[in-house]
Coordinates of C-alpha atoms in Angstrom, one line a residue:
Chain A
M1 CA 83.9 120.8 114.7
K2 CA 84.5 120.9 111.2
L3 CA 83.4 117.5 109.1
E4 CA 84.1 117.4 105.4
I5 CA 82.3 115.1 103.2
L6 CA 85.2 113.8 100.4
G7 CA 83.7 112.9 97.0
T8 CA 82.9 114.0 93.5
G9 CA 79.2 113.7 94.2
C10 CA 78.3 110.0 93.5
P11 CA 75.2 108.2 95.6
K12 CA 77.2 107.2 98.2
C13 CA 79.1 110.5 98.8
T14 CA 75.3 112.3 99.3
K15 CA 74.3 109.2 101.6
L16 CA 77.7 109.9 103.6
E17 CA 76.9 113.5 104.0
E18 CA 73.1 112.7 105.3
V19 CA 74.0 109.9 107.9
T20 CA 76.8 112.5 109.0
R21 CA 74.4 115.3 109.3
K22 CA 72.2 112.8 111.0
A23 CA 74.7 111.8 113.2
A24 CA 75.9 115.2 114.5
G25 CA 72.5 116.7 115.0
E26 CA 71.4 113.5 117.0
L27 CA 74.9 113.9 118.9
G28 CA 73.5 117.8 119.2
I29 CA 77.3 118.9 118.2
D30 CA 77.5 122.2 116.7
A31 CA 79.3 121.0 113.6
E32 CA 80.4 123.0 110.2
I33 CA 79.7 120.4 107.4
S34 CA 81.1 120.9 104.3
K35 CA 81.7 118.9 101.2
V36 CA 84.8 118.4 99.3
K37 CA 84.2 117.3 95.4
E38 CA 87.8 118.8 93.8
I39 CA 90.1 115.8 93.4
D40 CA 93.4 117.6 93.9
K41 CA 91.9 118.3 97.3
I42 CA 90.6 115.1 98.0
M43 CA 94.2 113.5 96.7
G44 CA 95.8 115.9 99.5
Y45 CA 94.7 114.0 101.9
G46 CA 96.0 110.6 100.6
V47 CA 92.7 109.6 100.1
M48 CA 91.9 107.1 97.0
I49 CA 89.0 105.7 97.7
T50 CA 85.6 108.0 98.6
P51 CA 83.7 108.7 99.7
A52 CA 85.3 109.7 102.9
L53 CA 84.6 111.6 106.0
V54 CA 87.3 114.0 107.5
V55 CA 86.5 115.0 110.9
D56 CA 88.5 117.9 112.0
G57 CA 91.3 117.1 109.5
V58 CA 92.0 113.6 110.2
V59 CA 90.3 111.1 107.7
K60 CA 88.4 108.4 109.8
V61 CA 86.9 106.4 107.0
A62 CA 87.2 106.2 103.5
G63 CA 85.8 103.6 100.7
K64 CA 82.5 102.9 102.6
V65 CA 79.1 104.6 104.5
P66 CA 79.5 103.6 107.9
S67 CA 75.8 103.5 110.1
V68 CA 74.8 106.8 112.0
D69 CA 76.1 105.1 115.2
E70 CA 79.2 104.5 114.0
I71 CA 79.9 108.1 112.8
K72 CA 78.5 109.5 116.2
K73 CA 82.0 107.0 118.1
M74 CA 83.9 108.7 115.1
I75 CA 83.2 112.3 116.0
S76 CA 82.1 112.2 119.7
K77 CA 86.0 110.9 120.8
Chain B
M1 CA 92.5 109.5 91.4
A2 CA 90.3 108.7 93.9
D3 CA 87.9 106.1 93.0
C4 CA 84.2 106.6 93.9
C5 CA 81.8 103.8 94.6
S6 CA 83.1 101.4 91.4
G7 CA 84.5 98.6 93.8
G8 CA 87.2 96.4 93.4
T9 CA 89.7 99.0 94.5
K10 CA 93.2 97.6 94.0
L11 CA 96.2 99.8 95.8
L12 CA 99.6 98.9 94.8
Y13 CA 102.7 100.0 96.9
S14 CA 106.2 99.5 95.8
C15 CA 109.0 99.5 98.8
S16 CA 111.3 101.9 96.2
G17 CA 114.6 100.6 98.5
S18 CA 117.5 102.3 97.8
A19 CA 119.0 98.9 96.1
D20 CA 118.9 97.7 92.9
V21 CA 115.9 95.3 93.3
G22 CA 114.1 98.2 95.3
K23 CA 114.5 100.4 92.3
L24 CA 113.1 97.7 90.0
A25 CA 110.6 97.4 92.4
D26 CA 109.4 101.0 91.9
L27 CA 109.5 101.3 88.4
V28 CA 107.7 98.5 88.0
T29 CA 105.1 99.5 90.1
R30 CA 104.9 102.7 88.3
K31 CA 104.5 100.7 84.8
L32 CA 102.0 98.2 86.6
R33 CA 100.1 101.4 87.8
D34 CA 100.4 103.2 84.1
D35 CA 98.9 99.7 82.4
G36 CA 95.9 100.1 84.5
Y37 CA 96.6 96.8 87.0
A38 CA 95.9 98.9 89.8
R39 CA 96.3 102.2 91.3
M40 CA 99.8 103.1 93.2
T41 CA 99.6 105.1 96.3
C42 CA 102.3 106.3 98.7
L43 CA 104.1 103.7 101.2
A44 CA 105.7 106.7 102.9
G45 CA 102.3 108.0 103.6
I46 CA 101.7 104.6 105.5
G47 CA 104.7 105.1 107.5
A48 CA 104.2 108.2 108.6
D49 CA 100.6 107.5 109.8
I50 CA 99.0 109.7 107.5
S51 CA 95.1 109.1 108.2
G52 CA 94.0 109.3 104.4
F53 CA 96.6 106.9 103.4
V54 CA 95.6 104.1 106.2
V55 CA 92.4 104.6 105.9
S56 CA 92.2 104.0 102.3
A57 CA 94.2 100.9 102.6
R58 CA 92.1 99.4 105.0
G59 CA 89.0 100.6 103.1
A60 CA 90.6 99.3 99.8
D61 CA 89.3 95.6 98.4
E62 CA 92.8 94.6 97.7
N63 CA 96.4 96.0 98.6
I64 CA 99.4 94.6 96.7
T65 CA 102.8 95.6 97.8
V66 CA 105.5 94.9 95.7
D67 CA 109.2 94.8 97.8
G68 CA 112.5 94.2 96.1
C69 CA 114.1 91.9 98.8
P70 CA 113.1 89.3 101.5
Q71 CA 112.9 91.9 103.8
A72 CA 109.1 92.9 102.5
C73 CA 109.4 96.2 104.0
A74 CA 106.0 97.1 102.1
R75 CA 104.3 94.2 103.0
K76 CA 105.4 94.5 106.8
S77 CA 104.0 98.1 106.6
L78 CA 100.7 97.3 105.7
E79 CA 100.8 94.5 108.4
R80 CA 101.8 97.4 110.9
I81 CA 98.5 99.3 110.2
G82 CA 96.5 95.9 110.5
V83 CA 95.8 95.3 106.6
A84 CA 97.2 92.1 105.1
P85 CA 98.6 92.5 101.5
L86 CA 99.0 90.1 98.5
S87 CA 103.2 90.2 98.4
I88 CA 105.2 90.2 95.6
V89 CA 108.8 89.9 96.4
L90 CA 111.0 90.4 93.4
S91 CA 113.8 88.4 95.1
D92 CA 111.5 85.6 95.0
M93 CA 111.3 85.6 90.9
G94 CA 115.1 85.4 90.7
Y95 CA 116.0 88.7 91.0
E96 CA 119.1 89.2 93.4
K97 CA 119.8 92.4 95.2
G98 CA 123.3 93.7 94.0
K99 CA 122.9 91.4 90.9
T100 CA 120.1 93.2 89.2
P101 CA 120.8 96.0 87.0
V102 CA 117.9 98.3 86.2
T103 CA 116.8 98.4 82.7
D104 CA 113.6 99.4 80.3
E105 CA 113.3 95.9 79.3
L106 CA 113.7 94.5 82.9
V107 CA 110.7 96.6 84.0
R108 CA 108.9 95.5 81.0
T109 CA 109.3 91.7 81.6
V110 CA 108.8 91.9 85.4
A111 CA 105.4 94.0 84.9
V112 CA 104.1 91.3 82.2
K113 CA 105.3 88.7 84.9
I114 CA 103.4 89.9 87.1
M115 CA 100.4 90.8 85.4
A116 CA 100.0 87.4 83.9
G117 CA 100.1 86.4 87.4
E118 CA 103.5 84.4 86.9
T119 CA 104.6 85.4 90.3
V120 CA 104.3 84.1 93.8
K121 CA 102.1 86.4 95.4
T122 CA 101.6 85.4 99.2
R123 CA 98.9 86.7 101.7
P124 CA 100.5 86.9 105.6
V125 CA 98.7 85.8 108.5
N126 CA 97.0 89.0 109.6
T127 CA 98.2 90.1 113.2
G128 CA 98.0 93.9 113.0
S129 CA 94.8 94.1 114.2
A130 CA 92.6 93.3 117.6
C131 CA 89.7 91.5 115.1
G132 CA 91.5 90.1 112.3
C133 CA 89.5 91.3 109.7
G134 CA 92.3 92.4 107.7
G135 CA 91.7 95.8 108.5
N136 CA 88.2 96.0 106.3
C137 CA 85.9 96.4 109.4

């Protein structure tokens, strides 16, 4: 599974990465987690608000940091 | 450019229809963007169900649609994904479909009216999402 954290490096972006790593860890998912900071790449997803979480190419959330449990649901489907 | 952590994100959509009022909606929306009223994004991305556009609309603090005629395609496109936008319809401002030559002056005039709040903005009853949150959950 490929998880991408979209954001330019703000505190919320860092928080989203933290909770995403925690969610993947608790689920025991072997995920490739990467950060995307380049605005052009972020806009390429059509994302207008960051932070955002992309799961296997699909944007799941933008503009807020979900809870660990919410992210678990997003990445376990 | 994508907003980060700033809050108060307003996204702006135009119907950009083929009629004169659709063209006016498009140019006015671009003018509003250029003047910093809100951030313009792609209505086509909503219609195409591109996840980034859809999720951004749901995560924005405010979505504003500018439609040329009462068909209100932009507003309805947002409603289909469970988002209830503030809706501006140019025909409600007196610009009649087929009888509105689009000029630079008219674009400026309409944009100024919108920025000054001199227009009818309606928020339709949201029926698109199961929880009724307007897509913000």
